[in-house]
mmCIF file of C-alpha atoms in Angstrom:
data_model
loop_
_atom_site.group_PDB
_atom_site.id
_atom_site.type_symbol
_atom_site.label_atom_id
_atom_site.label_comp_id
_atom_site.label_asym_id
_atom_site.label_seq_id
_atom_site.Cartn_x
_atom_site.Cartn_y
_atom_site.Cartn_z
ATOM 1 C CA UNK A 1 0.000 0.000 0.000
ATOM 2 C CA UNK A 2 2.823 2.381 0.933
ATOM 3 C CA UNK A 3 4.676 1.451 -2.253
ATOM 4 C CA UNK A 4 1.603 2.250 -4.355
ATOM 5 C CA UNK A 5 1.185 5.625 -2.658
ATOM 6 C CA UNK A 6 4.854 6.429 -3.232
ATOM 7 C CA UNK A 7 4.543 5.588 -6.942
ATOM 8 C CA UNK A 8 1.512 7.855 -7.303
ATOM 9 C CA UNK A 9 3.329 10.683 -5.541
ATOM 10 C CA UNK A 10 6.364 10.282 -7.779
ATOM 11 C CA UNK A 11 4.195 10.268 -10.916
ATOM 12 C CA UNK A 12 2.561 13.496 -9.779
ATOM 13 C CA UNK A 13 5.932 15.103 -9.158
ATOM 14 C CA UNK A 14 7.164 14.084 -12.607
ATOM 15 C CA UNK A 15 4.033 15.563 -14.187
ATOM 16 C CA UNK A 16 4.554 18.834 -12.347
ATOM 17 C CA UNK A 17 8.208 18.885 -13.366
ATOM 18 C CA UNK A 18 7.245 18.258 -16.976
ATOM 19 C CA UNK A 19 5.015 21.318 -16.996
ATOM 20 C CA UNK A 20 7.539 23.384 -15.047
ATOM 21 C CA UNK A 21 10.366 22.490 -17.436
ATOM 22 C CA UNK A 22 8.115 23.389 -20.363
ATOM 23 C CA UNK A 23 7.421 26.799 -18.876
ATOM 24 C CA UNK A 24 11.074 27.442 -18.114
ATOM 25 C CA UNK A 25 12.225 26.606 -21.630
ATOM 26 C CA UNK A 26 9.465 28.705 -23.144
ATOM 27 C CA UNK A 27 10.534 31.691 -21.066
ATOM 28 C CA UNK A 28 14.189 31.355 -22.048
ATOM 29 C CA UNK A 29 13.457 30.782 -25.732
ATOM 30 C CA UNK A 30 10.681 33.363 -26.135
ATOM 31 C CA UNK A 31 11.764 36.261 -28.399
ATOM 32 C CA UNK A 32 8.724 38.225 -29.620
ATOM 33 C CA UNK A 33 8.858 39.894 -33.022
ATOM 34 C CA UNK A 34 6.662 42.946 -33.680
ATOM 35 C CA UNK A 35 6.074 42.078 -37.318
ATOM 36 C CA UNK A 36 5.204 38.423 -36.685
ATOM 37 C CA UNK A 37 4.074 38.040 -33.067
ATOM 38 C CA UNK A 38 2.616 34.603 -33.641
ATOM 39 C CA UNK A 39 6.029 33.039 -34.271
ATOM 40 C CA UNK A 40 9.321 32.998 -32.416
ATOM 41 C CA UNK A 41 12.787 32.247 -33.810
ATOM 42 C CA UNK A 42 12.655 28.578 -32.954
ATOM 43 C CA UNK A 43 9.264 27.929 -34.504
ATOM 44 C CA UNK A 44 10.371 29.599 -37.756
ATOM 45 C CA UNK A 45 13.448 27.359 -37.918
ATOM 46 C CA UNK A 46 11.273 24.266 -37.741
ATOM 47 C CA UNK A 47 8.218 25.552 -39.604
ATOM 48 C CA UNK A 48 7.932 22.259 -41.475
ATOM 49 C CA UNK A 49 6.258 20.820 -38.390
ATOM 50 C CA UNK A 50 3.386 23.333 -38.698
ATOM 51 C CA UNK A 51 2.860 23.308 -34.948
ATOM 52 C CA UNK A 52 2.337 26.485 -32.985
ATOM 53 C CA UNK A 53 3.589 26.105 -29.387
ATOM 54 C CA UNK A 54 1.048 26.473 -26.623
ATOM 55 C CA UNK A 55 0.968 29.979 -25.174
ATOM 56 C CA UNK A 56 2.864 30.618 -21.970
ATOM 57 C CA UNK A 57 -0.308 31.848 -20.260
ATOM 58 C CA UNK A 58 -2.227 28.683 -21.178
ATOM 59 C CA UNK A 59 0.468 26.365 -19.841
ATOM 60 C CA UNK A 60 1.041 28.530 -16.768
ATOM 61 C CA UNK A 61 -2.634 28.428 -15.789
ATOM 62 C CA UNK A 62 -2.554 24.617 -15.972
ATOM 63 C CA UNK A 63 0.612 24.471 -13.892
ATOM 64 C CA UNK A 64 -0.758 26.903 -11.278
ATOM 65 C CA UNK A 65 -3.945 24.867 -10.996
ATOM 66 C CA UNK A 66 -1.979 21.711 -10.236
ATOM 67 C CA UNK A 67 0.273 23.500 -7.769
ATOM 68 C CA UNK A 68 -2.754 24.827 -5.887
ATOM 69 C CA UNK A 69 -4.128 21.302 -5.415
ATOM 70 C CA UNK A 70 -0.876 19.358 -4.869
ATOM 71 C CA UNK A 71 2.591 19.969 -3.439
ATOM 72 C CA UNK A 72 5.878 18.165 -3.835
ATOM 73 C CA UNK A 73 5.929 15.442 -1.197
ATOM 74 C CA UNK A 74 9.264 13.689 -1.680
ATOM 75 C CA UNK A 75 12.756 14.305 -2.934
ATOM 76 C CA UNK A 76 13.598 13.338 -6.503
ATOM 77 C CA UNK A 77 16.810 13.412 -8.526
ATOM 78 C CA UNK A 78 16.900 14.886 -12.047
ATOM 79 C CA UNK A 79 19.617 14.371 -14.643
ATOM 80 C CA UNK A 80 20.034 17.029 -17.358
ATOM 81 C CA UNK A 81 21.366 15.966 -20.763
ATOM 82 C CA UNK A 82 22.424 18.600 -23.311
ATOM 83 C CA UNK A 83 20.578 21.270 -21.301
ATOM 84 C CA UNK A 84 21.727 24.835 -20.605
ATOM 85 C CA UNK A 85 22.972 25.631 -17.102
ATOM 86 C CA UNK A 86 20.501 28.491 -16.674
ATOM 87 C CA UNK A 87 17.628 26.008 -16.829
ATOM 88 C CA UNK A 88 19.260 23.702 -14.283
ATOM 89 C CA UNK A 89 19.702 26.629 -11.912
ATOM 90 C CA UNK A 90 15.957 27.190 -11.913
ATOM 91 C CA UNK A 91 15.626 23.967 -9.917
ATOM 92 C CA UNK A 92 18.683 24.260 -7.700
ATOM 93 C CA UNK A 93 16.832 26.519 -5.257
ATOM 94 C CA UNK A 94 14.230 23.802 -4.561
ATOM 95 C CA UNK A 95 16.344 22.308 -1.781
ATOM 96 C CA UNK A 96 14.870 19.348 0.015
ATOM 97 C CA UNK A 97 12.605 18.549 -2.933
ATOM 98 C CA UNK A 98 14.665 18.336 -6.123
ATOM 99 C CA UNK A 99 18.315 17.414 -6.634
ATOM 100 C CA UNK A 100 19.768 18.146 -10.061
ATOM 101 C CA UNK A 101 22.878 16.962 -11.855
ATOM 102 C CA UNK A 102 24.368 17.724 -15.254
ATOM 103 C CA UNK A 103 25.222 14.591 -17.235
ATOM 104 C CA UNK A 104 28.612 15.146 -18.852
ATOM 105 C CA UNK A 105 29.639 13.362 -22.027
ATOM 106 C CA UNK A 106 32.038 13.995 -24.882
ATOM 107 C CA UNK A 107 30.197 14.972 -28.088
ATOM 108 C CA UNK A 108 30.533 12.661 -31.052
ATOM 109 C CA UNK A 109 33.415 13.670 -33.328
ATOM 110 C CA UNK A 110 32.582 16.432 -35.791
ATOM 111 C CA UNK A 111 34.651 14.602 -38.397
ATOM 112 C CA UNK A 112 32.147 11.747 -38.508
ATOM 113 C CA UNK A 113 29.179 11.648 -40.847
ATOM 114 C CA UNK A 114 25.874 9.811 -40.774
ATOM 115 C CA UNK A 115 27.157 7.515 -43.531
ATOM 116 C CA UNK A 116 29.963 6.332 -41.233
ATOM 117 C CA UNK A 117 27.334 4.691 -39.034
ATOM 118 C CA UNK A 118 24.808 3.844 -41.739
ATOM 119 C CA UNK A 119 26.740 3.161 -44.971
ATOM 120 C CA UNK A 120 24.876 2.740 -48.239
ATOM 121 C CA UNK A 121 26.827 -0.443 -48.974
ATOM 122 C CA UNK A 122 27.463 -3.169 -46.388
ATOM 123 C CA UNK A 123 30.166 -5.830 -46.705
ATOM 124 C CA UNK A 124 27.938 -8.580 -45.299
ATOM 125 C CA UNK A 125 30.509 -11.347 -45.746
ATOM 126 C CA UNK A 126 33.426 -9.259 -44.408
ATOM 127 C CA UNK A 127 35.432 -9.958 -47.561
ATOM 128 C CA UNK A 128 37.266 -6.639 -47.555
ATOM 129 C CA UNK A 129 37.558 -5.797 -43.856
ATOM 130 C CA UNK A 130 36.139 -6.645 -40.467
ATOM 131 C CA UNK A 131 33.049 -4.482 -39.897
ATOM 132 C CA UNK A 132 33.261 -1.900 -37.128
ATOM 133 C CA UNK A 133 31.429 1.206 -35.991
ATOM 134 C CA UNK A 134 32.851 4.571 -34.953
ATOM 135 C CA UNK A 135 32.656 5.468 -31.288
ATOM 136 C CA UNK A 136 29.623 7.226 -29.849
ATOM 137 C CA UNK A 137 30.907 8.503 -26.484
ATOM 138 C CA UNK A 138 28.717 7.777 -23.470
ATOM 139 C CA UNK A 139 28.881 9.292 -19.974
ATOM 140 C CA UNK A 140 30.293 7.357 -17.034
ATOM 141 C CA UNK A 141 26.948 5.805 -16.194
ATOM 142 C CA UNK A 142 28.054 4.779 -12.712
ATOM 143 C CA UNK A 143 28.423 8.486 -11.851
ATOM 144 C CA UNK A 144 24.725 9.165 -12.414
ATOM 145 C CA UNK A 145 22.802 6.773 -10.216
ATOM 146 C CA UNK A 146 19.403 7.089 -8.535
ATOM 147 C CA UNK A 147 17.918 9.315 -11.245
ATOM 148 C CA UNK A 148 14.132 9.563 -11.153
ATOM 149 C CA UNK A 149 13.777 11.928 -14.124
ATOM 150 C CA UNK A 150 15.973 12.574 -17.164
ATOM 151 C CA UNK A 151 15.520 15.879 -19.008
ATOM 152 C CA UNK A 152 17.171 16.174 -22.436
ATOM 153 C CA UNK A 153 17.225 18.779 -25.172
ATOM 154 C CA UNK A 154 17.029 17.051 -28.551
ATOM 155 C CA UNK A 155 19.057 18.647 -31.382
ATOM 156 C CA UNK A 156 17.179 18.957 -34.666
ATOM 157 C CA UNK A 157 20.020 19.478 -37.126
ATOM 158 C CA UNK A 158 19.988 22.748 -39.030
ATOM 159 C CA UNK A 159 16.239 23.005 -39.282
ATOM 160 C CA UNK A 160 15.433 20.805 -42.264
ATOM 161 C CA UNK A 161 13.607 17.518 -41.794
ATOM 162 C CA UNK A 162 16.299 15.383 -43.424
ATOM 163 C CA UNK A 163 19.115 16.973 -41.416
ATOM 164 C CA UNK A 164 17.104 16.610 -38.223
ATOM 165 C CA UNK A 165 16.628 12.887 -38.768
ATOM 166 C CA UNK A 166 20.252 12.286 -39.705
ATOM 167 C CA UNK A 167 21.906 14.371 -37.012
ATOM 168 C CA UNK A 168 24.617 12.483 -35.108
ATOM 169 C CA UNK A 169 24.319 14.577 -31.955
ATOM 170 C CA UNK A 170 20.599 13.822 -31.915
ATOM 171 C CA UNK A 171 21.425 10.106 -32.154
ATOM 172 C CA UNK A 172 23.978 10.448 -29.362
ATOM 173 C CA UNK A 173 21.599 12.325 -27.023
ATOM 174 C CA UNK A 174 18.912 9.672 -27.529
ATOM 175 C CA UNK A 175 21.405 6.897 -26.762
ATOM 176 C CA UNK A 176 22.706 8.714 -23.671
ATOM 177 C CA UNK A 177 19.157 9.096 -22.338
ATOM 178 C CA UNK A 178 18.283 5.484 -23.133
ATOM 179 C CA UNK A 179 21.364 4.144 -21.340
ATOM 180 C CA UNK A 180 20.734 6.348 -18.303
ATOM 181 C CA UNK A 181 17.119 5.204 -18.100
ATOM 182 C CA UNK A 182 18.094 1.533 -18.284
ATOM 183 C CA UNK A 183 20.900 1.797 -15.720
ATOM 184 C CA UNK A 184 18.746 3.735 -13.253
ATOM 185 C CA UNK A 185 15.544 1.758 -13.730
ATOM 186 C CA UNK A 186 16.458 -1.910 -14.051
ATOM 187 C CA UNK A 187 17.619 -3.841 -11.006
ATOM 188 C CA UNK A 188 19.014 -7.333 -10.590
ATOM 189 C CA UNK A 189 16.413 -8.172 -7.964
ATOM 190 C CA UNK A 190 13.498 -7.465 -10.265
ATOM 191 C CA UNK A 191 12.214 -4.482 -8.254
ATOM 192 C CA UNK A 192 12.596 -2.080 -11.157
ATOM 193 C CA UNK A 193 12.369 1.666 -10.533
ATOM 194 C CA UNK A 194 10.207 4.045 -12.535
ATOM 195 C CA UNK A 195 12.310 6.449 -14.601
ATOM 196 C CA UNK A 196 10.565 9.208 -16.531
ATOM 197 C CA UNK A 197 12.099 11.036 -19.487
ATOM 198 C CA UNK A 198 11.325 14.561 -20.688
ATOM 199 C CA UNK A 199 12.538 15.558 -24.154
ATOM 200 C CA UNK A 200 12.643 19.180 -25.321
ATOM 201 C CA UNK A 201 12.753 19.909 -29.047
ATOM 202 C CA UNK A 202 10.423 20.331 -31.994
ATOM 203 C CA UNK A 203 11.601 17.121 -33.675
ATOM 204 C CA UNK A 204 11.111 15.042 -30.524
ATOM 205 C CA UNK A 205 13.071 11.894 -29.661
ATOM 206 C CA UNK A 206 13.903 9.122 -32.102
ATOM 207 C CA UNK A 207 10.834 6.908 -32.327
ATOM 208 C CA UNK A 208 13.049 3.947 -33.191
ATOM 209 C CA UNK A 209 14.346 4.151 -29.600
ATOM 210 C CA UNK A 210 11.479 5.760 -27.688
ATOM 211 C CA UNK A 211 8.164 4.297 -28.842
ATOM 212 C CA UNK A 212 4.922 6.195 -29.243
ATOM 213 C CA UNK A 213 3.373 3.613 -26.883
ATOM 214 C CA UNK A 214 5.576 4.980 -24.090
ATOM 215 C CA UNK A 215 4.566 8.614 -24.674
ATOM 216 C CA UNK A 216 2.515 9.900 -21.733
ATOM 217 C CA UNK A 217 2.120 13.605 -22.534
ATOM 218 C CA UNK A 218 3.051 15.900 -25.421
ATOM 219 C CA UNK A 219 2.847 19.689 -25.087
ATOM 220 C CA UNK A 220 4.251 21.682 -28.003
ATOM 221 C CA UNK A 221 8.003 21.017 -28.023
ATOM 222 C CA UNK A 222 7.896 18.968 -24.809
ATOM 223 C CA UNK A 223 7.504 15.185 -24.644
ATOM 224 C CA UNK A 224 7.046 13.119 -21.481
ATOM 225 C CA UNK A 225 7.879 9.403 -21.719
ATOM 226 C CA UNK A 226 7.670 6.475 -19.343
ATOM 227 C CA UNK A 227 9.777 3.964 -21.314
ATOM 228 C CA UNK A 228 9.435 0.204 -21.035
ATOM 229 C CA UNK A 229 12.928 -0.397 -19.728
ATOM 230 C CA UNK A 230 13.465 -4.045 -20.649
ATOM 231 C CA UNK A 231 12.666 -3.350 -24.293
ATOM 232 C CA UNK A 232 14.864 -0.249 -24.106
ATOM 233 C CA UNK A 233 17.726 -2.365 -22.784
ATOM 234 C CA UNK A 234 17.483 -4.564 -25.877
ATOM 235 C CA UNK A 235 17.793 -1.460 -28.038
ATOM 236 C CA UNK A 236 20.931 -0.123 -26.348
ATOM 237 C CA UNK A 237 22.567 -3.565 -26.594
ATOM 238 C CA UNK A 238 22.228 -3.508 -30.379
ATOM 239 C CA UNK A 239 24.922 -2.108 -32.673
ATOM 240 C CA UNK A 240 24.733 1.655 -33.002
ATOM 241 C CA UNK A 241 24.208 1.400 -36.762
ATOM 242 C CA UNK A 242 24.251 -0.796 -39.845
ATOM 243 C CA UNK A 243 28.057 -0.481 -39.800
ATOM 244 C CA UNK A 244 28.045 -3.594 -37.575
ATOM 245 C CA UNK A 245 24.705 -5.113 -38.400
ATOM 246 C CA UNK A 246 25.736 -8.143 -40.478
ATOM 247 C CA UNK A 247 28.112 -9.927 -38.054
ATOM 248 C CA UNK A 248 25.852 -9.146 -35.081
ATOM 249 C CA UNK A 249 22.904 -10.780 -36.791
ATOM 250 C CA UNK A 250 24.986 -13.847 -37.686
ATOM 251 C CA UNK A 251 26.162 -14.296 -34.105
ATOM 252 C CA UNK A 252 22.850 -13.780 -32.298
ATOM 253 C CA UNK A 253 20.089 -14.062 -34.867
ATOM 254 C CA UNK A 254 17.952 -11.535 -32.958
ATOM 255 C CA UNK A 255 18.666 -8.272 -34.738
ATOM 256 C CA UNK A 256 16.352 -7.207 -37.530
ATOM 257 C CA UNK A 257 17.420 -4.702 -40.149
ATOM 258 C CA UNK A 258 13.919 -3.227 -40.027
ATOM 259 C CA UNK A 259 14.482 -2.263 -36.382
ATOM 260 C CA UNK A 260 16.646 0.551 -37.685
ATOM 261 C CA UNK A 261 14.757 1.234 -40.896
ATOM 262 C CA UNK A 262 15.026 4.987 -40.442
ATOM 263 C CA UNK A 263 18.429 4.760 -42.136
ATOM 264 C CA UNK A 264 16.651 4.061 -45.407
ATOM 265 C CA UNK A 265 14.940 7.477 -45.547
#
């Protein structure tokens, strides 16, 4: 009974954080233009989505209504991935309720291209060389334990749909979040912890990693997920791209090329 109450309280806190993070990012990214007040700089850069963000007033009234009826009742730990420090500082003053930590990782090399991970031609029989994939740096996962919520800003390339899909930093951020969620949620004893994920960005997370079935709430550029961690663990154990797909499939027989079919776009 106590465990059920604790889970409900934690879900409420995550929901409140989701709305609060949304408001904070809207405030920092809001740059009104006299000639075109209905758009800001970010929405123009990703106009192909044809989605107008919810107004700050509308989201604020929802947040205030929830705050009036509920209060934070337990301490939670939030990990920030690819998020500006000024946003993290907004939560640092909530001592006794929220603990925040920046997740540090080395960005993927700027010399690498999408084709290095997803080549057009694959040497399936390894006649010319042993297949290998470039490195996608991950954080020291053991340094970021006991996370209840992971907040990540998703890069969207240079604004075009194709570049957004094939952006290596976007791939890296999604993999960092997925690994953090798995490490913090799954336990050897079977008493798995609930880990919620909030993505910020017009293009959203990669649906090949974070399924639509796991999406709990979507507000404008903000996406709240409660991922199914055991399925997510299978994803992060797979090769990072088709650069290593053939030998992996031969050895295990469990990897399907269609699982990563976004490379065919």
